[in-house]
mmCIF file of C-alpha atoms in Angstrom:
data_model
loop_
_atom_site.group_PDB
_atom_site.id
_atom_site.type_symbol
_atom_site.label_atom_id
_atom_site.label_comp_id
_atom_site.label_asym_id
_atom_site.label_seq_id
_atom_site.Cartn_x
_atom_site.Cartn_y
_atom_site.Cartn_z
ATOM 1 C CA UNK A 255 15.133 -27.121 3.285
ATOM 2 C CA UNK A 256 13.477 -24.058 1.718
ATOM 3 C CA UNK A 257 11.498 -25.036 -1.414
ATOM 4 C CA UNK A 258 10.174 -22.445 -3.834
ATOM 5 C CA UNK A 259 8.758 -22.654 -7.350
ATOM 6 C CA UNK A 260 9.338 -19.723 -9.666
ATOM 7 C CA UNK A 261 7.255 -19.288 -12.809
ATOM 8 C CA UNK A 262 8.764 -16.930 -15.380
ATOM 9 C CA UNK A 263 6.690 -16.183 -18.478
ATOM 10 C CA UNK A 264 8.165 -14.733 -21.671
ATOM 11 C CA UNK A 265 6.697 -13.616 -25.027
ATOM 12 C CA UNK A 266 8.519 -16.430 -26.820
ATOM 13 C CA UNK A 267 7.965 -20.022 -27.828
ATOM 14 C CA UNK A 268 9.861 -22.804 -26.070
ATOM 15 C CA UNK A 269 11.679 -23.458 -29.359
ATOM 16 C CA UNK A 270 12.833 -19.820 -29.584
ATOM 17 C CA UNK A 271 13.939 -19.715 -25.967
ATOM 18 C CA UNK A 272 16.339 -22.603 -26.509
ATOM 19 C CA UNK A 273 18.603 -20.135 -28.351
ATOM 20 C CA UNK A 274 17.640 -17.110 -26.254
ATOM 21 C CA UNK A 275 18.533 -18.844 -22.994
ATOM 22 C CA UNK A 276 22.055 -19.720 -24.169
ATOM 23 C CA UNK A 277 22.623 -16.223 -25.567
ATOM 24 C CA UNK A 278 21.324 -14.571 -22.381
ATOM 25 C CA UNK A 279 23.509 -16.686 -20.079
ATOM 26 C CA UNK A 280 26.673 -16.046 -22.118
ATOM 27 C CA UNK A 281 26.142 -12.291 -22.520
ATOM 28 C CA UNK A 282 24.797 -11.758 -18.977
ATOM 29 C CA UNK A 283 27.790 -13.612 -17.485
ATOM 30 C CA UNK A 284 30.159 -11.433 -19.505
ATOM 31 C CA UNK A 285 28.385 -8.226 -18.429
ATOM 32 C CA UNK A 286 28.343 -9.178 -14.755
ATOM 33 C CA UNK A 287 32.007 -10.206 -14.686
ATOM 34 C CA UNK A 288 34.917 -7.916 -13.913
ATOM 35 C CA UNK A 289 38.538 -8.149 -12.838
ATOM 36 C CA UNK A 290 38.673 -10.813 -10.111
ATOM 37 C CA UNK A 291 34.929 -11.490 -9.958
ATOM 38 C CA UNK A 292 32.268 -13.080 -12.111
ATOM 39 C CA UNK A 293 31.725 -16.362 -13.939
ATOM 40 C CA UNK A 294 34.647 -18.600 -14.919
ATOM 41 C CA UNK A 295 33.680 -21.418 -17.329
ATOM 42 C CA UNK A 296 35.580 -24.635 -16.576
ATOM 43 C CA UNK A 297 33.778 -27.168 -18.816
ATOM 44 C CA UNK A 298 31.168 -27.078 -21.572
ATOM 45 C CA UNK A 299 30.635 -30.470 -23.201
ATOM 46 C CA UNK A 300 27.946 -32.950 -24.358
ATOM 47 C CA UNK A 301 26.262 -35.289 -21.865
ATOM 48 C CA UNK A 302 23.445 -37.842 -21.831
ATOM 49 C CA UNK A 303 20.606 -38.709 -19.438
ATOM 50 C CA UNK A 304 18.763 -42.064 -19.354
ATOM 51 C CA UNK A 305 15.357 -40.329 -19.415
ATOM 52 C CA UNK A 306 15.955 -36.934 -21.068
ATOM 53 C CA UNK A 307 18.452 -38.015 -23.736
ATOM 54 C CA UNK A 308 21.367 -35.969 -25.059
ATOM 55 C CA UNK A 309 22.246 -32.603 -23.577
ATOM 56 C CA UNK A 310 25.035 -30.217 -22.650
ATOM 57 C CA UNK A 311 26.940 -30.146 -19.348
ATOM 58 C CA UNK A 312 28.621 -27.008 -18.036
ATOM 59 C CA UNK A 313 30.685 -26.422 -14.937
ATOM 60 C CA UNK A 314 31.386 -22.872 -13.787
ATOM 61 C CA UNK A 315 33.022 -21.133 -10.859
ATOM 62 C CA UNK A 316 31.185 -18.027 -9.693
ATOM 63 C CA UNK A 317 33.590 -15.640 -7.960
ATOM 64 C CA UNK A 318 31.499 -13.148 -6.020
ATOM 65 C CA UNK A 319 33.002 -12.278 -2.602
ATOM 66 C CA UNK A 320 32.406 -8.514 -2.746
ATOM 67 C CA UNK A 321 28.773 -8.962 -3.836
ATOM 68 C CA UNK A 322 27.843 -10.804 -0.627
ATOM 69 C CA UNK A 323 26.432 -9.112 2.484
ATOM 70 C CA UNK A 324 28.909 -8.444 5.292
ATOM 71 C CA UNK A 325 27.561 -11.132 7.606
ATOM 72 C CA UNK A 326 28.346 -13.788 4.968
ATOM 73 C CA UNK A 327 31.758 -12.324 4.049
ATOM 74 C CA UNK A 328 32.749 -12.564 7.716
ATOM 75 C CA UNK A 329 32.345 -16.353 7.521
ATOM 76 C CA UNK A 330 34.271 -17.072 4.310
ATOM 77 C CA UNK A 331 37.803 -16.632 2.926
ATOM 78 C CA UNK A 332 38.615 -13.572 0.807
ATOM 79 C CA UNK A 333 39.038 -15.667 -2.363
ATOM 80 C CA UNK A 334 35.745 -17.495 -2.579
ATOM 81 C CA UNK A 335 33.707 -19.127 -5.300
ATOM 82 C CA UNK A 336 30.588 -21.229 -5.753
ATOM 83 C CA UNK A 337 30.621 -24.159 -8.186
ATOM 84 C CA UNK A 338 27.720 -24.357 -10.634
ATOM 85 C CA UNK A 339 27.069 -27.629 -12.443
ATOM 86 C CA UNK A 340 24.293 -27.603 -15.035
ATOM 87 C CA UNK A 341 22.826 -30.337 -17.218
ATOM 88 C CA UNK A 342 20.784 -28.910 -20.085
ATOM 89 C CA UNK A 343 18.460 -31.536 -21.600
ATOM 90 C CA UNK A 344 16.220 -28.973 -23.220
ATOM 91 C CA UNK A 345 13.330 -28.471 -22.373
ATOM 92 C CA UNK A 346 14.498 -29.898 -19.004
ATOM 93 C CA UNK A 347 17.479 -28.549 -17.075
ATOM 94 C CA UNK A 348 19.086 -29.488 -13.766
ATOM 95 C CA UNK A 349 21.401 -27.071 -11.949
ATOM 96 C CA UNK A 350 23.344 -27.521 -8.709
ATOM 97 C CA UNK A 351 25.319 -24.955 -6.707
ATOM 98 C CA UNK A 352 27.808 -26.043 -4.057
ATOM 99 C CA UNK A 353 30.682 -24.554 -2.095
ATOM 100 C CA UNK A 354 33.653 -26.642 -0.995
ATOM 101 C CA UNK A 355 34.272 -24.254 1.909
ATOM 102 C CA UNK A 356 30.709 -24.813 3.201
ATOM 103 C CA UNK A 357 30.002 -28.504 2.474
ATOM 104 C CA UNK A 358 26.480 -28.430 3.931
ATOM 105 C CA UNK A 359 25.304 -25.691 1.530
ATOM 106 C CA UNK A 360 23.501 -26.841 -1.644
ATOM 107 C CA UNK A 361 21.064 -25.190 -4.043
ATOM 108 C CA UNK A 362 19.326 -27.558 -6.459
ATOM 109 C CA UNK A 363 17.202 -26.186 -9.329
ATOM 110 C CA UNK A 364 14.958 -28.288 -11.561
ATOM 111 C CA UNK A 365 13.545 -26.470 -14.597
ATOM 112 C CA UNK A 366 11.070 -27.285 -17.336
ATOM 113 C CA UNK A 367 9.823 -25.066 -20.158
ATOM 114 C CA UNK A 368 6.273 -25.194 -21.528
ATOM 115 C CA UNK A 369 4.247 -23.232 -24.095
ATOM 116 C CA UNK A 370 1.716 -21.691 -21.686
ATOM 117 C CA UNK A 371 1.382 -18.701 -19.340
ATOM 118 C CA UNK A 372 2.254 -20.491 -16.115
ATOM 119 C CA UNK A 373 -0.986 -22.455 -15.796
ATOM 120 C CA UNK A 374 0.473 -25.943 -15.127
ATOM 121 C CA UNK A 375 -0.002 -26.639 -11.435
ATOM 122 C CA UNK A 376 2.622 -29.356 -10.945
ATOM 123 C CA UNK A 377 4.898 -29.086 -13.954
ATOM 124 C CA UNK A 378 7.883 -30.716 -12.224
ATOM 125 C CA UNK A 379 6.000 -33.616 -10.606
ATOM 126 C CA UNK A 380 6.543 -32.665 -6.967
ATOM 127 C CA UNK A 381 5.508 -35.127 -4.275
ATOM 128 C CA UNK A 382 2.520 -34.460 -2.027
ATOM 129 C CA UNK A 383 4.924 -33.604 0.780
ATOM 130 C CA UNK A 384 6.784 -31.103 -1.427
ATOM 131 C CA UNK A 385 3.530 -29.562 -2.657
ATOM 132 C CA UNK A 386 2.452 -29.005 0.956
ATOM 133 C CA UNK A 387 5.483 -26.750 1.605
ATOM 134 C CA UNK A 388 5.916 -25.272 -1.884
ATOM 135 C CA UNK A 389 5.676 -21.519 -2.322
ATOM 136 C CA UNK A 390 4.805 -20.402 -5.875
ATOM 137 C CA UNK A 391 6.271 -17.068 -7.006
ATOM 138 C CA UNK A 392 5.386 -15.592 -10.421
ATOM 139 C CA UNK A 393 8.283 -13.444 -11.621
ATOM 140 C CA UNK A 394 6.831 -10.723 -13.860
ATOM 141 C CA UNK A 395 9.680 -9.586 -16.132
ATOM 142 C CA UNK A 396 7.669 -6.526 -17.206
ATOM 143 C CA UNK A 397 6.077 -5.158 -14.041
ATOM 144 C CA UNK A 398 8.169 -6.386 -11.089
ATOM 145 C CA UNK A 399 10.416 -3.649 -9.636
ATOM 146 C CA UNK A 400 14.132 -3.942 -10.317
ATOM 147 C CA UNK A 401 17.052 -2.527 -8.351
ATOM 148 C CA UNK A 402 17.810 1.018 -9.523
ATOM 149 C CA UNK A 403 21.478 0.154 -10.017
ATOM 150 C CA UNK A 404 20.465 -2.578 -12.520
ATOM 151 C CA UNK A 405 17.903 -0.541 -14.469
ATOM 152 C CA UNK A 406 18.630 0.272 -18.122
ATOM 153 C CA UNK A 407 16.125 2.085 -20.301
ATOM 154 C CA UNK A 408 16.908 -0.173 -23.271
ATOM 155 C CA UNK A 409 15.993 -3.222 -21.123
ATOM 156 C CA UNK A 410 12.676 -1.744 -19.941
ATOM 157 C CA UNK A 411 10.100 -4.054 -21.543
ATOM 158 C CA UNK A 412 7.323 -1.455 -21.219
ATOM 159 C CA UNK A 413 9.334 0.552 -23.783
ATOM 160 C CA UNK A 414 11.202 -2.093 -25.823
ATOM 161 C CA UNK A 415 9.917 -3.081 -29.276
ATOM 162 C CA UNK A 416 11.642 -5.737 -31.378
ATOM 163 C CA UNK A 417 12.407 -4.500 -34.884
ATOM 164 C CA UNK A 418 12.691 -8.065 -36.215
ATOM 165 C CA UNK A 419 9.592 -9.655 -34.650
ATOM 166 C CA UNK A 420 7.380 -6.644 -33.889
ATOM 167 C CA UNK A 421 6.897 -7.858 -30.293
ATOM 168 C CA UNK A 422 6.528 -5.283 -27.544
ATOM 169 C CA UNK A 423 6.181 -2.956 -25.814
ATOM 170 C CA UNK A 424 4.495 -5.081 -23.126
ATOM 171 C CA UNK A 425 1.676 -3.848 -20.882
ATOM 172 C CA UNK A 426 0.316 -4.892 -17.500
ATOM 173 C CA UNK A 427 -1.772 -7.785 -18.874
ATOM 174 C CA UNK A 428 0.915 -9.055 -21.263
ATOM 175 C CA UNK A 429 0.878 -12.629 -19.879
ATOM 176 C CA UNK A 430 -2.754 -13.027 -20.977
ATOM 177 C CA UNK A 431 -2.485 -11.273 -24.351
ATOM 178 C CA UNK A 432 0.966 -12.127 -25.753
ATOM 179 C CA UNK A 433 1.353 -14.681 -28.535
ATOM 180 C CA UNK A 434 3.556 -16.658 -28.439
ATOM 181 C CA UNK A 435 3.821 -17.182 -24.669
ATOM 182 C CA UNK A 436 5.905 -19.648 -22.681
ATOM 183 C CA UNK A 437 6.770 -20.301 -19.056
ATOM 184 C CA UNK A 438 9.963 -21.364 -17.335
ATOM 185 C CA UNK A 439 9.034 -23.439 -14.264
ATOM 186 C CA UNK A 440 11.881 -23.531 -11.735
ATOM 187 C CA UNK A 441 11.765 -25.473 -8.470
ATOM 188 C CA UNK A 442 14.546 -24.226 -6.198
ATOM 189 C CA UNK A 443 15.568 -26.272 -3.171
ATOM 190 C CA UNK A 444 17.982 -24.623 -0.712
ATOM 191 C CA UNK A 445 19.829 -26.583 1.961
ATOM 192 C CA UNK A 446 22.098 -25.035 4.583
ATOM 193 C CA UNK A 447 22.359 -27.248 7.640
ATOM 194 C CA UNK A 448 24.257 -24.967 10.000
ATOM 195 C CA UNK A 449 22.524 -24.139 13.252
ATOM 196 C CA UNK A 450 21.833 -20.447 13.728
ATOM 197 C CA UNK A 451 22.303 -19.513 10.054
ATOM 198 C CA UNK A 452 20.003 -21.890 8.160
ATOM 199 C CA UNK A 453 16.954 -19.630 7.745
ATOM 200 C CA UNK A 454 18.993 -16.528 6.976
ATOM 201 C CA UNK A 455 21.242 -18.174 4.368
ATOM 202 C CA UNK A 456 18.436 -20.105 2.657
ATOM 203 C CA UNK A 457 16.331 -16.932 2.499
ATOM 204 C CA UNK A 458 19.231 -14.945 1.047
ATOM 205 C CA UNK A 459 19.865 -17.655 -1.567
ATOM 206 C CA UNK A 460 16.219 -17.613 -2.678
ATOM 207 C CA UNK A 461 16.199 -13.804 -2.971
ATOM 208 C CA UNK A 462 19.428 -13.877 -4.989
ATOM 209 C CA UNK A 463 17.917 -16.537 -7.269
ATOM 210 C CA UNK A 464 14.823 -14.401 -7.843
ATOM 211 C CA UNK A 465 16.807 -11.215 -8.542
ATOM 212 C CA UNK A 466 19.114 -12.960 -11.036
ATOM 213 C CA UNK A 467 16.206 -14.542 -12.890
ATOM 214 C CA UNK A 468 14.253 -11.281 -13.068
ATOM 215 C CA UNK A 469 17.199 -9.384 -14.549
ATOM 216 C CA UNK A 470 18.389 -12.172 -16.846
ATOM 217 C CA UNK A 471 14.987 -12.880 -18.390
ATOM 218 C CA UNK A 472 14.305 -9.169 -18.951
ATOM 219 C CA UNK A 473 17.599 -9.064 -20.822
ATOM 220 C CA UNK A 474 16.753 -12.161 -22.877
ATOM 221 C CA UNK A 475 13.775 -10.274 -24.328
ATOM 222 C CA UNK A 476 15.467 -6.890 -24.694
ATOM 223 C CA UNK A 477 18.310 -8.611 -26.606
ATOM 224 C CA UNK A 478 15.816 -10.491 -28.806
ATOM 225 C CA UNK A 479 16.961 -8.916 -32.069
ATOM 226 C CA UNK A 480 20.564 -9.979 -31.375
ATOM 227 C CA UNK A 481 19.785 -13.710 -31.156
ATOM 228 C CA UNK A 482 16.447 -14.427 -32.876
ATOM 229 C CA UNK A 483 18.128 -15.323 -36.207
ATOM 230 C CA UNK A 484 20.810 -17.563 -34.666
ATOM 231 C CA UNK A 485 20.985 -21.325 -35.163
ATOM 232 C CA UNK A 486 22.224 -23.759 -32.511
ATOM 233 C CA UNK A 487 25.607 -23.854 -34.282
ATOM 234 C CA UNK A 488 25.725 -20.048 -34.234
ATOM 235 C CA UNK A 489 25.019 -19.900 -30.514
ATOM 236 C CA UNK A 490 27.707 -22.488 -29.709
ATOM 237 C CA UNK A 491 30.264 -20.328 -31.530
ATOM 238 C CA UNK A 492 29.013 -17.265 -29.647
ATOM 239 C CA UNK A 493 29.238 -19.140 -26.325
ATOM 240 C CA UNK A 494 32.858 -20.090 -27.003
ATOM 241 C CA UNK A 495 33.835 -16.511 -27.860
ATOM 242 C CA UNK A 496 32.064 -14.984 -24.837
ATOM 243 C CA UNK A 497 33.332 -17.624 -22.411
ATOM 244 C CA UNK A 498 36.944 -17.013 -23.451
ATOM 245 C CA UNK A 499 36.535 -13.244 -23.023
ATOM 246 C CA UNK A 500 34.707 -13.650 -19.692
ATOM 247 C CA UNK A 501 37.356 -15.994 -18.276
ATOM 248 C CA UNK A 502 40.056 -13.512 -19.184
ATOM 249 C CA UNK A 503 38.192 -10.716 -17.360
ATOM 250 C CA UNK A 504 37.575 -12.787 -14.224
ATOM 251 C CA UNK A 505 40.996 -14.415 -13.953
ATOM 252 C CA UNK A 506 43.114 -11.247 -14.212
ATOM 253 C CA UNK A 507 43.490 -11.087 -10.422
ATOM 254 C CA UNK A 508 42.557 -14.611 -9.343
ATOM 255 C CA UNK A 509 45.348 -16.498 -11.067
ATOM 256 C CA UNK A 510 45.786 -18.722 -14.050
ATOM 257 C CA UNK A 511 43.670 -18.111 -17.149
ATOM 258 C CA UNK A 512 42.435 -21.434 -18.614
ATOM 259 C CA UNK A 513 43.584 -21.983 -22.181
ATOM 260 C CA UNK A 514 40.821 -21.754 -24.773
ATOM 261 C CA UNK A 515 41.202 -25.401 -25.745
ATOM 262 C CA UNK A 516 40.488 -26.505 -22.168
ATOM 263 C CA UNK A 517 36.915 -25.180 -22.436
ATOM 264 C CA UNK A 518 35.162 -27.780 -24.520
ATOM 265 C CA UNK A 519 32.368 -26.368 -26.678
ATOM 266 C CA UNK A 520 30.734 -29.085 -28.740
#
């Protein structure tokens, strides 16, 4: 198992990010999807946890064959997807990625959001054994380099200024000077118990997780003026619209397009 803790700060409050997270996921999924590849939403419905209370469960299929490196594509069928199951008990979330074709591959992500700049040392209550192997990685959404193919000037947070909130542009010391400030603590556990490939696959999965979070959280801030005035009811309506459009894009070449009523948004 490869265990890593990512800490992602944002110039938001935890209360604001509840809406921003849902908006970012829906819009980012739509942007990253194309004919035959991307994120297909299967289920989006209420759920309940004995400790965290009421939440929202989503199940998605991530079709991504052409985005994988050649050494992975050589091991898998041409039509390939990963199943994502997520339980959102805000400010706690649990996410699991599995692949039926590779039953011994699992990524488990536990997340908690707090109003601080990443200063909580054991936010997710790791055991002493887990702490001894944990690697902490601060993802800086402003200053960390991003792949040139993903760069957009309007998403550059050293240049972006929100017209509705006045926040930005952000400088090198933004984590210490921004108000409000919050942190997304994510503990990512990767398991791939196949001899000869374990280290390589687990390392690739962690890098992919980091890259996705860097891009997505930059976008959450650069899209701030699009979602900052939304209510939870507004964002649920937006999710439903974007999920229908995204499914239609992805399923054009894969096969059947799920009917809108099959995707439960409540």
